[in-house]
Amino acid sequence: MRKTYLSLISIVLVFSSCTRYKNLVYLHPGESDTGVYKATPPEYHIQQRDVLYIRIMSLNQEITEVINSTGEINTNQFTNDASLFIYGYNVSDSGFVEIPVVGRVHVLGRTMEEARAEIADHAARYLKDATVTVKLISFKYSVMGAVKIPGVYQNYNNQLTVLEAISRAGDISDYGNRKKVMVIRPGNEGTTIYRHDLTKADILNSEGFFLLPNDIVYVEPVKSYNFRVNLPVIGTFLSAVSTLILVLNYVDKN
């Protein structure tokens, strides 16, 4: 009876610690094996303390060199957060960037194209046929929770999906719940939370599928997390109990 009871406990522990296969697979297609999904990257609106790369070119070489003197790029710049802060154009708390010769330009709340057009309009007062380039170089995002390598990451691409972000963080760990992933998005008008189930392909239609700068991706742990973490301790305890039972049986027989 004691052996039977112990065996039943062991079986229950093994099955309760296992993760079902379908909970480990991403993007179940549902009823169809194929599908077209139409999620589009949202337009980013510049926020306070963003860092921009601004380049203004014209035929007037002297003024052009003065304008670009603080933002001149070489291959050793923009390699870390410190160089981003030093060589980029920081958006002030009041929403302006300070450009030599051109002056203060308000960019807060504008898209990259709107900011480029506004800067070009200011530059036209001093330069004829100026070409303006504006890029966001402070595309920072965070991945936290039940992933293998949580942390803060930089993105140097125009687009980034939640799946790519999790992949860069080493994928979801054995204790992560793929059905409960949040994208926390701060903005000028408040914070928005998107909840995702990564086992379903419907995520490809979500507004939160593409990430924006300063987004936070949080992966919740599974409910059995504490039990799984303590499973080795439980196994050791059961082994000790099993040994004790064997000893007691041996004593009883003798």
Backbone as a ProteinNet text record, in pm:
[ID]
protein_1_A
[PRIMARY]
MRKTYLSLISIVLVFSSCTRYKNLVYLHPGESDTGVYKATPPEYHIQQRDVLYIRIMSLNQEITEVINSTGEINTNQFTNDASLFIYGYNVSDSGFVEIPVVGRVHVLGRTMEEARAEIADHAARYLKDATVTVKLISFKYSVMGAVKIPGVYQNYNNQLTVLEAISRAGDISDYGNRKKVMVIRPGNEGTTIYRHDLTKADILNSEGFFLLPNDIVYVEPVKSYNFRVNLPVIGTFLSAVSTLILVLNYVDKN
[TERTIARY]
82.8	0	86.2	190.1	277.9	345.8	389.2	454.9	357.4	233.2	131.4	101.7	89.1	61.7	174.7	296.2	412.2	419	385.1	387.2	284	166.1	61.7	105.2	170.5	219.1	320.8	409.9	513.1	452.3	349.7	284.8	216.4	148.8	80	180.2	294.6	396.3	453	477.2	534.5	440	311.6	216.7	182.2	180.6	148.8	262.4	383.5	498.7	521.1	447.5	465.5	385.8	439	371	309.7	183.3	115.5	179.6	189.1	259.3	199.3	66.8	3.3	29.5	67.2	98.8	240.7	319.2	456.5	471.2	365.9	372.6	318	391.5	347.8	252	160.1	78.7	1.4	-83.2	-173.3	-263.5	-273.5	-353.3	-503.6	-547.8	-691.2	-747.5	-858.7	-926	-852.3	-776.7	-707.3	-556.9	-489	-344	-273.6	-344.6	-286.1	-379.2	-324.5	-407.3	-329.3	-401.8	-340.8	-373.3	-269.8	-287.5	-237.2	-309.8	-288.2	-247.7	-175.4	-125.3	-22.8	-34.5	58.8	130.4	256.7	330.1	265.6	238.4	180.6	285.4	239.6	331.5	373.7	502	553.8	551.7	507.4	505.8	614.2	695.8	813.5	774	849.9	823.9	938.8	913.8	1017.6	1136.5	1255.2	1382.1	1416.5	1346.3	1389.9	1520.5	1597.3	1721.3	1707	1728.9	1711.3	1844.3	1855.5	1963.9	1908.8	1969.4	1924.7	2043.1	2020.8	2125.4	2067.1	2132.1	2085.3	2196.3	2164	2262	2213.8	2309.6	2277.1	2402.7	2387	2500.9	2591.6	2539.3	2620.2	2701.4	2823.2	2903.9	2938.5	2965.1	3007.2	2897	2776.4	2665.2	2627.7	2634.7	2602.9	2695.6	2824.2	2919.9	2892	2851.9	2818.9	2695.7	2593.4	2469.5	2494.2	2574.3	2595	2713.2	2771.7	2892.7	2868.1	2749.9	2721.5	2666.3	2626.8	2567.7	2646.8	2771.8	2854.4	2884.1	2871.7	2881.3	3008.3	3069.7	3174.2	3142.4	3223.8	3191.4	3200.3	3262.2	3276.6	3167.6	3078.5	2973.2	2847.6	2758.3	2631.9	2652.7	2753.4	2780.7	2724.9	2685.4	2627.4	2536.4	2472.4	2377.4	2443.5	2567.6	2636.7	2660.5	2705.3	2729.9	2599.4	2489.5	2360.3	2324.2	2346.1	2310.9	2399.4	2527.6	2622.8	2606.8	2597.7	2602.1	2464.5	2359.5	2225.9	2164	2049.1	1973.1	1864.7	1875.8	1782.4	1658.2	1541.4	1416.1	1397.4	1386.4	1374.7	1237.6	1223.7	1095.6	986.3	1026	928.1	900.2	972.2	942.5	1023.4	1135.4	1216	1349.7	1405	1544.5	1616.5	1740.7	1820.5	1922.6	1906.9	1993.3	2075.1	2208.3	2290.7	2240.9	2240.9	2196.1	2043.9	1987.2	1842.7	1764.3	1816.4	1749.8	1663.6	1568.5	1480.7	1364	1342	1231.9	1146.6	1016.7	926.2	892.8	921	898.9	813.7	781.8	706.9	570.5	538	409	402.8	509.5	510	564.7	524.7	586.2	722.8	800	931.5	918.6	820.5	802.8	758	670.4	625.7	741.1	824.4	940.7	1038.1	1059.2	1149.5	1099.6	968.2	911.2	923.4	904.1	914.1	1057.7	1153.2	1294.3	1334.7	1285.6	1315.8	1260	1143.6	1082.9	1169	1220.8	1309.4	1442.7	1495.9	1624.9	1616.5	1498.5	1481.2	1503.4	1498.6	1522.6	1670.4	1755.6	1899.8	1964.8	1900.8	1959.2	1859.2	1908.6	1823	1831.2	1714.9	1706.3	1779.1	1756.5	1819.6	1751.1	1830.5	1779.2	1793.5	1682.6	1681.6	1651.5	1729.3	1706.3	1685.9	1580	1551	1524.4	1596.7	1576.4	1576.4	1501.1	1500.5	1610.9	1703.2	1812.5	1803.3	1697.9	1680.8	1564.7	1561.9	1456	1491.1	1451.2	1479.9	1352.4	1364.8	1250.6	1299.8	1208.2	1243.6	1167	1232.4	1167.2	1191.4	1084.5	1098.4	1001.1	1015.6	930.3	998.4	919.6	969.3	1032.8	1142.7	1223.8	1365.5	1444	1576.6	1677.7	1665	1761	1683.4	1619.3	1547	1642.5	1593.5	1678.6	1624.4	1703.4	1670.3	1751	1685.8	1749.2	1734.4	1826.7	1819.8	1783.8	1698.8	1661	1708.8	1779.8	1828.4	1761.8	1631.4	1552.9	1424.4	1360.1	1237.4	1119.3	1128.9	1018.1	1070.1	983.2	1016	886.2	876.6	756.6	779.6	670.5	681.5	753.4	736.7	805.1	956	995.8	1138.9	1199	1124.5	1173.3	1195.6	1101.1	1114.4	1228.6	1244.9	1354.5	1489.3	1503.8	1629.3	1655.6	1549.9	1564.2	1583.1	1615.8	1644.8	1524.7	1407.9	1282.5	1223.3	1099.1	1030.3	1088.6	1109.6	1168.5	1067.2	1114.5	1027.1	913.9	930.3	828.8	739.7	755.7	678.2	545.2	447	313.6	296.1	300.2	287.4	149	53.6	-82.7	-105	-8.2	-25	99.9	102	212.9	155.2	211	163.4	264.3	212.2	292.4	242.3	328.6	294.2	353.9	268.5	311.6	285.4	389.9	371.3	363.6	286	272.9	250.3	241.6	221.3	86.5	-10.8	-145.7	-178.5	-84.1	-109.3	-45.9	-73.5	-15.1	-121.7	-91.1	-182.4	-124	-210.8	-167.7	-236	-155.8	-205.6	-176.7	-276.3	-260	-261.8	-160.2	-143	-144.7	-197.8	-185.5	-100.1	28	120.7	97	8	-22.3	-126.1	-182.8	-285.9	-233.8	-265.4	-218.6	-289.5	-396.4	-468.9	-381.6	-274.7	-185.8	-131.9	-125.4	-72.6	-163.3	-283.8	-375.1	-380.4	-308.3	-316.8	-240.9	-292.2	-223.3	-92.5	-83.8	36.7	138.3	115.7	210.2	342.8	336.7	457.3	487.2	611.3	650.8	692	680	724.7	832.9	911.6	1013.3	953.6	1027.2	990.9	886.1	845.5	752.3	817.1	732.6	777.3	702	774.4	713.8	728.5	616.1	617.8	553.4	627.7	579.1	547.8	421.3	381.8	432.9	465.6	501.6	376.4	392.9	280.1	241	117.5	68.2	145.1	199.2	272	419.2	454.1	595	659.1	595.2	652.4	668.3	568.1	576.5	693.6	712.1	820.2	957.4	967.6	1095	1131.3	1030.6	1054.9	1049.9	1031.6	1020.7	1143.2	1266.8	1382.7	1379.8	1335.3	1325.4	1221.2	1107	1001.7	1050.8	1126.8	1180.6	1274.7	1359.2	1450.5	1373.4	1266.8	1184.4	1118.5	1062.3	997.4	1097.1	1219	1321.9	1354.6	1359.6	1386.2	1272	1147.5	1031	1031.6	1066.1	1070.7	1173.9	1290.1	1393.5	1346.3	1279.1	1228.1	1126.7	1037.7	937	1003.1	1105.2	1176.1	1242.3	1299.5	1363.3	1260.9	1145.1	1039.1	986.7	970.6	923.5	1023.6	1151.7	1255.4	1254.9	1234.9	1230	1108.7	993.2	871.2	885.1	954.9	970.4	1065.7	1154.7	1251	1214.3
-120.9	0	125.8	124.9	241.6	266	156.8	170.8	223.5	173.2	218.2	366.1	408.6	548.6	638.3	593.3	670.2	677.2	569.7	567.6	663.7	666.1	757.2	902.3	935.8	1071.4	1107.8	1016.6	1042.6	1068.1	987.4	1004.4	1139.7	1177.8	1308	1421	1412	1516	1528.5	1416.2	1418.4	1485.6	1446.1	1501.3	1646.4	1683.5	1822.3	1915.3	1863.7	1947.2	1957.1	1879.7	1880.5	1995.2	2052.7	2157.1	2095.4	2122.5	2066.3	2118.9	2032.3	2065.6	2187.7	2195.9	2307.1	2441.6	2439.5	2564.4	2611.9	2530.8	2566.3	2613.9	2596.2	2627.7	2767.9	2846.8	2981.4	2980	3074.2	3108.1	2990.8	2927.1	2826.4	2892.4	2836.6	2901.2	2887.2	2800.4	2781.6	2684.7	2723.1	2632.3	2618.3	2719.4	2716.5	2708.1	2640.5	2629.2	2753.1	2832.8	2953.2	3071.3	3189.6	3307.6	3433.3	3541.3	3670.8	3761.7	3819.7	3905.1	4044.7	4144.9	4280.3	4380.3	4336.1	4431.4	4522.7	4651.1	4748.1	4823.2	4857.2	4930.5	5066.6	5100.5	5232.7	5342.2	5461.5	5574.2	5620.5	5641.6	5685.9	5837.9	5889	6032.4	6065.7	6159.5	6193.9	6233.2	6180.4	6206	6285.5	6335.4	6406	6313.3	6370.8	6301.5	6196.4	6196.7	6115.4	6173.4	6088.9	6133.6	6113.7	6221.5	6218.9	6236.9	6172.1	6200.3	6297.3	6413.9	6516.6	6556.3	6547.8	6582.3	6678.2	6794.2	6893.7	6917.8	6897.4	6913.2	7019.1	7098.5	7200.1	7231.2	7319.2	7358.8	7458.2	7522.5	7615.9	7535.7	7502	7410.4	7466.3	7594	7653.5	7645.7	7689.3	7684.5	7540.1	7454.5	7312.7	7251.9	7282.5	7228.2	7279.1	7405.5	7461.4	7394.4	7376.4	7313.8	7171.6	7097.3	6955.6	6931	7035.3	7019.1	6935.6	6950.1	6873.6	6735.3	6713.7	6584.2	6506.2	6549.4	6482.2	6339.7	6247.9	6105.9	6044.6	5962	5873.4	5733.6	5638.9	5498.8	5462.2	5546.8	5514	5574.9	5655.2	5717.8	5631.2	5664	5593.2	5444.9	5413.5	5274.6	5234.8	5333	5303.3	5417.5	5402.1	5503.2	5639	5639.4	5766.2	5842	5771.2	5838.2	5884.4	5809.6	5854.2	5988.8	6001.4	6124.4	6241	6214	6320.1	6368.7	6276.7	6314.6	6332.7	6285.6	6303.7	6434.6	6465.1	6584.5	6541.2	6588.6	6548.6	6637.3	6573.9	6647.6	6693.6	6824.4	6880.1	6849.8	6875.8	6854.5	6943.9	7055.6	7144.5	7106.3	7002.7	6949.3	7005.3	7072.7	7135.1	7062.4	7074.5	7039.6	7168.2	7180.2	7300.3	7267.7	7327	7299.9	7424.4	7411.9	7529.8	7600.1	7732.7	7820.2	7815.3	7697.3	7682.6	7729.5	7700.3	7742.7	7633.7	7675.8	7581.2	7542.6	7410.1	7358.3	7267.4	7291.3	7210.5	7080.5	6966.3	6835.7	6743.2	6780.6	6693.3	6658.1	6528.4	6482.1	6465.7	6498	6485.2	6349.3	6302.8	6184	6222.5	6124	6153	6239.6	6211.4	6289.1	6431.5	6446.6	6580.4	6661.6	6595.1	6664.1	6703.4	6615.1	6646.7	6769	6772.5	6885	7015.2	7008.7	7128.5	7181.1	7090	7130.8	7186.5	7124.1	7173.2	7313.2	7341	7472.6	7578.3	7543.8	7636	7653	7543	7549.1	7631.3	7637.3	7710.3	7860.9	7908.8	8051.3	8087.3	7987.3	8012.8	7941.9	7836.2	7756.1	7735.9	7733.9	7709.7	7562.9	7502.9	7362.6	7269	7288	7201.8	7065.4	6962.2	6826.5	6787.7	6745.6	6716.1	6568.4	6506.3	6367.4	6364.2	6297	6283.1	6136	6082.7	5944.7	5937.5	5842.3	5817.7	5718.2	5757.8	5666.1	5617.8	5659.1	5613.2	5515.2	5418.1	5316.1	5213.4	5243.9	5156.4	5084.6	4956.4	4880.1	4782.3	4735.2	4645.1	4514.6	4405.2	4274.2	4219.4	4186.4	4142.1	4028.7	3969.2	3856.5	3724.4	3626.9	3490.3	3471.4	3543.4	3523.3	3487.1	3433.8	3384.9	3497.6	3608.2	3717.9	3849.3	3875.7	4002.3	4121	4235.7	4353.8	4462.8	4568.1	4681.6	4668.6	4682	4660.5	4784	4798.5	4902.9	4839.4	4907	4859.2	4957.8	4907.5	4992.7	4952.5	4940.4	4905	4986.8	5003.5	5082	5007.7	4875.2	4795.5	4693.4	4660.4	4557.8	4497.2	4364.2	4295.9	4240.1	4206.7	4150.6	4015.7	3940.8	3811.8	3831.2	3932.9	3962.4	4006	4087.7	4134.5	4018.3	3925.6	3809	3720	3708.2	3628.4	3684.9	3818.6	3881.6	3860.2	3841.4	3816.3	3668.2	3589.2	3447.6	3356.5	3406.8	3333.1	3322	3279.3	3261.8	3140	3151.6	3043	2930.8	2823.9	2709.8	2746.7	2855.6	2896	3007.6	3044.9	3154.7	3108.4	3195.8	3167.2	3238.3	3163.6	3221.7	3279	3243.8	3294.1	3426.9	3468.6	3592.5	3679.5	3754.5	3846.2	3986.2	4080.4	4218	4307.5	4401.3	4510	4638.4	4702.3	4824.8	4942.3	5032	5138.5	5277.2	5343.8	5481.7	5577.6	5682.5	5781.2	5919.9	6017.6	6155.3	6175.8	6090.9	6105.7	5999.6	5915.3	5811.9	5679.9	5576.3	5443.5	5345.6	5270.8	5170.5	5031.6	4935.8	4797.6	4706.5	4628.1	4527.8	4390.1	4303.7	4167.5	4069.3	3983	3892	3745.8	3662.1	3517.2	3472.1	3442.5	3411.2	3273.9	3194.8	3063.9	3076.8	3195.3	3216.9	3313	3281.8	3363.6	3498	3514.8	3642.4	3758.5	3729.2	3835.6	3916.8	3854.6	3922.2	4034.6	4043.3	4152.4	4258.2	4237.1	4326.1	4456.2	4564	4692.6	4689	4596.4	4586.2	4486.8	4431.8	4334.4	4401.5	4520.7	4597.5	4687.4	4686.8	4765.7	4906.2	4997.1	5134	5162.6	5267.8	5301.9	5317.5	5271.3	5277.3	5175.5	5086.4	4979.6	4883.4	4821.7	4719.3	4590.6	4482.6	4351.1	4270.8	4226.6	4150.9	4014.6	3908.1	3770.6	3717.9	3683.7	3631.9	3488.3	3449.3	3309.5	3223.5	3094.3	3002.3	2989.8	2948.2	2939.4	2837.4	2737.3	2631.5	2666.3	2794.6	2836	2798.8	2836.5	2808.8	2659.1	2582.4	2437.6	2379.6	2427.3	2374.2	2412	2534.3	2577	2489.7	2453.1	2374.3	2224.2	2184.8	2042.3	1961.7	2011.5	1934.5	1910.4	2012.1	1995.7	1891.5	1897.7	1798.6	1658.4	1649	1518.9	1462.9	1550.1	1507	1459.7	1534	1497.1	1361.8	1340	1211.9	1097	1125.3	1022.4	982.6	1084.4	1055.9	977.1	1015.3	943.1	799.3	781.5	646.2	560.7	619.9	547.4	511.2	604.3	579.2	466.2	465.9	359.9	223.9	219.3	92.3	43.1	138.2	101.2	49.9	116.8	72.2	-63.1	-88.2	-220.3	-328.1	-296	-394.1	-425.4	-318.8	-338.3	-421.7	-393	-467.5	-616.3	-645.5	-786.5	-860.8	-788.6	-854.7	-836.9
0	0	0	80.9	86	-48.7	-112.6	-243	-348.4	-344.4	-438.9	-421.3	-296.3	-265.9	-315.5	-294.5	-338	-489.5	-557.2	-703.7	-761.6	-700.1	-747	-732.7	-621.3	-600.1	-707.6	-738.8	-838.6	-975.9	-1012	-1142.2	-1151.2	-1043.7	-1041.7	-1057.1	-989.3	-996.8	-1137.3	-1200.5	-1335.6	-1433.7	-1431.5	-1527.8	-1498.4	-1370	-1336	-1373	-1385.7	-1420.3	-1569.6	-1648.9	-1793	-1856.1	-1962.5	-2037.6	-2162.7	-2186.2	-2302.5	-2430.1	-2528.9	-2653.8	-2721.7	-2726.5	-2799.3	-2731.9	-2604.3	-2535.3	-2564.1	-2635.7	-2669.2	-2813.1	-2892.5	-3035.6	-3059.8	-3137.9	-3171.8	-3290.8	-3291.4	-3408.6	-3466.3	-3385.2	-3439.5	-3543.1	-3664.2	-3768.7	-3748.9	-3658.5	-3638.3	-3740	-3803.3	-3895.1	-4027.9	-4065.1	-4194.2	-4173.6	-4265.6	-4258.3	-4313	-4390	-4447	-4420.9	-4432.3	-4409.8	-4442	-4464.2	-4490.1	-4372.5	-4314.1	-4197.1	-4231.5	-4183.3	-4233.2	-4125.6	-4026.9	-3928.1	-3994.5	-3969.6	-4028.3	-3917.3	-3936.8	-3833.5	-3807.9	-3683	-3654.3	-3671.7	-3704.5	-3716.6	-3577.7	-3563.6	-3434.5	-3427.1	-3313	-3288.6	-3186.4	-3220.1	-3139.9	-2997.8	-2901.6	-2761	-2699.7	-2580.4	-2506.3	-2481.8	-2488.3	-2461.5	-2566.5	-2679.4	-2793.5	-2847.7	-2916.3	-2979.8	-3130.4	-3204.6	-3349.4	-3421.3	-3535.9	-3629.3	-3732.3	-3742.1	-3836.2	-3925	-4054	-4150.1	-4253.1	-4273.3	-4369.2	-4471.4	-4598.8	-4705.9	-4804	-4856.3	-4957.6	-5038.5	-5140	-5222.3	-5151.2	-5047.2	-4968.6	-4867	-4904.8	-4826.6	-4688.6	-4679.7	-4553.3	-4447.8	-4486.8	-4390.9	-4359.3	-4458.5	-4437.4	-4333.2	-4340.5	-4244.1	-4102.8	-4091.8	-3960.2	-3902	-3984.9	-3938.2	-3890.7	-3965.3	-3933.9	-3841.3	-3788.2	-3706.2	-3582.1	-3518.9	-3396.3	-3426.3	-3549.8	-3581.5	-3683.2	-3706.9	-3806.6	-3762.1	-3853.7	-3819.8	-3875.2	-3795.4	-3847	-3799.3	-3841.4	-3814.6	-3667.3	-3584.6	-3443.3	-3355.4	-3414.8	-3337.2	-3334	-3239.4	-3222.9	-3194.5	-3113.4	-3080.1	-2944.5	-2863.6	-2732.7	-2691.3	-2574.5	-2528.9	-2508.2	-2461.7	-2437.6	-2567.8	-2672.1	-2800	-2864.1	-2843.4	-2893.1	-2832.7	-2702.6	-2631.9	-2675.7	-2700.3	-2732.2	-2875.8	-2971.4	-3112	-3176	-3109.8	-3165	-3120.5	-3175.9	-3136.5	-3037.9	-2914.2	-2809.7	-2811.7	-2804	-2796.6	-2652.3	-2632.3	-2497.6	-2438.1	-2309.2	-2243.1	-2300.8	-2359.4	-2422.8	-2568.1	-2617.4	-2749.9	-2864.2	-2835.9	-2940.8	-2958	-3079.3	-3104.9	-3144.3	-3100.8	-3126.8	-3234.3	-3352.7	-3467	-3498	-3510.9	-3543.9	-3669.2	-3664.5	-3773.2	-3789	-3800.2	-3821.4	-3699.5	-3579.2	-3456.6	-3395	-3308.6	-3238.1	-3327.4	-3336.7	-3418.3	-3330.6	-3330.5	-3248.3	-3321.8	-3258.4	-3322.4	-3236.7	-3114.3	-3024.5	-3083.5	-3083.1	-3133	-3283.4	-3353.4	-3499	-3541.2	-3659.7	-3717.6	-3774.2	-3815.7	-3872.6	-3998	-4080.5	-4202.6	-4170.8	-4072.5	-4033.3	-3974.5	-3894.1	-3837.1	-3946.6	-4043.6	-4155	-4232.2	-4259.4	-4333.5	-4254.7	-4123.2	-4039.3	-4036.3	-4023.7	-4023.2	-4159.4	-4266.2	-4401.5	-4421.1	-4364.9	-4376.3	-4306.1	-4188.2	-4116.4	-4190.7	-4245	-4314.1	-4441.8	-4503.4	-4628.4	-4611.5	-4487.4	-4462.5	-4482.2	-4473.4	-4482.3	-4600.4	-4648.2	-4754.9	-4867.5	-4988.1	-5103.1	-5143.3	-5165.9	-5209.5	-5112.8	-4984.2	-4884.2	-4879.3	-4857.4	-4840.3	-4693.6	-4632.6	-4488.7	-4467.1	-4379.1	-4338.9	-4188.2	-4144.8	-4001.1	-3971.8	-3874.3	-3831.5	-3679.5	-3627.9	-3483.6	-3451.4	-3364	-3329.6	-3186	-3114.9	-2976	-2966.7	-3058.4	-3057.5	-2950.5	-2829.9	-2715.9	-2674.5	-2638.4	-2588.5	-2481.1	-2399.8	-2289.9	-2302.9	-2266	-2259.8	-2119.5	-2049.4	-1911	-1882.5	-1766	-1729.2	-1758.6	-1800.3	-1818.3	-1956.1	-1981.4	-2101.1	-2055.5	-2146.4	-2108	-2084	-2159.3	-2143.5	-2132.2	-2019.1	-2005.3	-2006.3	-2050.4	-2051.8	-2141	-2155.6	-2241.5	-2370.2	-2484.2	-2613.6	-2702.4	-2797.5	-2899.2	-3033	-3108	-3239.8	-3345.5	-3446.6	-3554.3	-3685.1	-3679	-3796.7	-3792.8	-3906	-3909.6	-3850	-3844.2	-3792.7	-3692.4	-3596.7	-3497.4	-3449.1	-3451.9	-3403.8	-3264.8	-3198.2	-3063.8	-3068.1	-3176.4	-3189.8	-3204.4	-3280.3	-3295	-3161.9	-3088.5	-2958.7	-2862.8	-2858.7	-2771.5	-2818.7	-2950.2	-3004.1	-2963	-2967	-2925.8	-2776.9	-2701.1	-2557.6	-2527.4	-2629	-2607.4	-2607	-2648.1	-2650.6	-2509.5	-2504.4	-2376.4	-2305.4	-2176.2	-2098.9	-2077.2	-2014.7	-1986.1	-1891.5	-1819.7	-1722.2	-1775.2	-1902.1	-1958.3	-2015.5	-2006.4	-2057.7	-2191.4	-2300.4	-2433.3	-2459.5	-2374.9	-2391.9	-2321.3	-2242.4	-2166.9	-2181.1	-2289.8	-2318.4	-2333.7	-2261.8	-2267.3	-2338.6	-2416.3	-2471.6	-2405.9	-2329	-2256.1	-2333.1	-2379.3	-2469.9	-2409.4	-2360.2	-2313	-2430.7	-2414.2	-2520.6	-2464.3	-2552.3	-2507.8	-2440.3	-2472.6	-2416.5	-2312.4	-2276.1	-2176.6	-2215.7	-2138.5	-2160.4	-2206.5	-2311.5	-2366.6	-2343.7	-2308.6	-2286.5	-2388.5	-2459.1	-2552.7	-2494	-2493.3	-2441.5	-2558.3	-2561.2	-2674.5	-2629.7	-2717.4	-2705.4	-2823.9	-2797	-2906.1	-2967.2	-2908.7	-2967.8	-3079.4	-3095.4	-3197.1	-3304.9	-3428.5	-3540.5	-3546.7	-3469.9	-3470.8	-3425.5	-3355.9	-3310.5	-3428.3	-3546.2	-3664.7	-3712.3	-3657	-3689.2	-3579.6	-3472.3	-3356.5	-3379.1	-3320.3	-3326.5	-3247.6	-3153	-3072.3	-3123.7	-3244.9	-3299.6	-3334.4	-3394.5	-3422.5	-3303.4	-3260.2	-3144.6	-3185.5	-3089.7	-3105.6	-3001.9	-3021	-2921.5	-2782.4	-2683.1	-2541.4	-2500.5	-2591.9	-2555.2	-2456	-2373.8	-2279	-2308.4	-2331.6	-2353.3	-2224.8	-2170.6	-2045.1	-2066.7	-2034.6	-2047.2	-1907.7	-1885.2	-1754.4	-1736	-1611.8	-1586.1	-1580.7	-1603.4	-1591.3	-1445.4	-1419.3	-1281.9	-1199.2	-1265.9	-1194.4	-1176.1	-1195.9	-1188.8	-1055.5	-944.6	-812.8	-789.3	-836.4	-818.2	-897.1	-1021.1	-1104.6	-1048.9	-997.1	-938.9	-818.8	-740.2	-618.8	-643.8	-770.5	-801.5	-758.6	-778.7	-730.1	-579.4	-505.7	-359.5	-325	-396.6	-372.3	-406.6	-517.8	-556.9	-451.9	-396.1	-290	-167.5	-134.4	-19	-40.3	-159.8	-188.5	-187.3	-234.8	-232	-88.4	-1.4	139.7	201.3	166.1	218.3	170.3	41.3	-14.3	58.3	84	156.7	297	362.6	498.1	499.3	396.3	388.3	369.3	282.8	260.7	389.1	462.9	589.5	688.1	694.1	787.3	749.4	618.4	572.4	610.4	596.3	629.1	779	858.9	1004	1042.2	979.2	1011.3	981.2	870.9	831	921.6	986.6	1073.7	1220.8
[MASK]
++++++++++++++++++++++++++++++++++++++++++++++++++++++++++++++++++++++++++++++++++++++++++++++++++++++++++++++++++++++++++++++++++++++++++++++++++++++++++++++++++++++++++++++++++++++++++++++++++++++++++++++++++++++++++++++++++++++++++++++++++++++++++++++

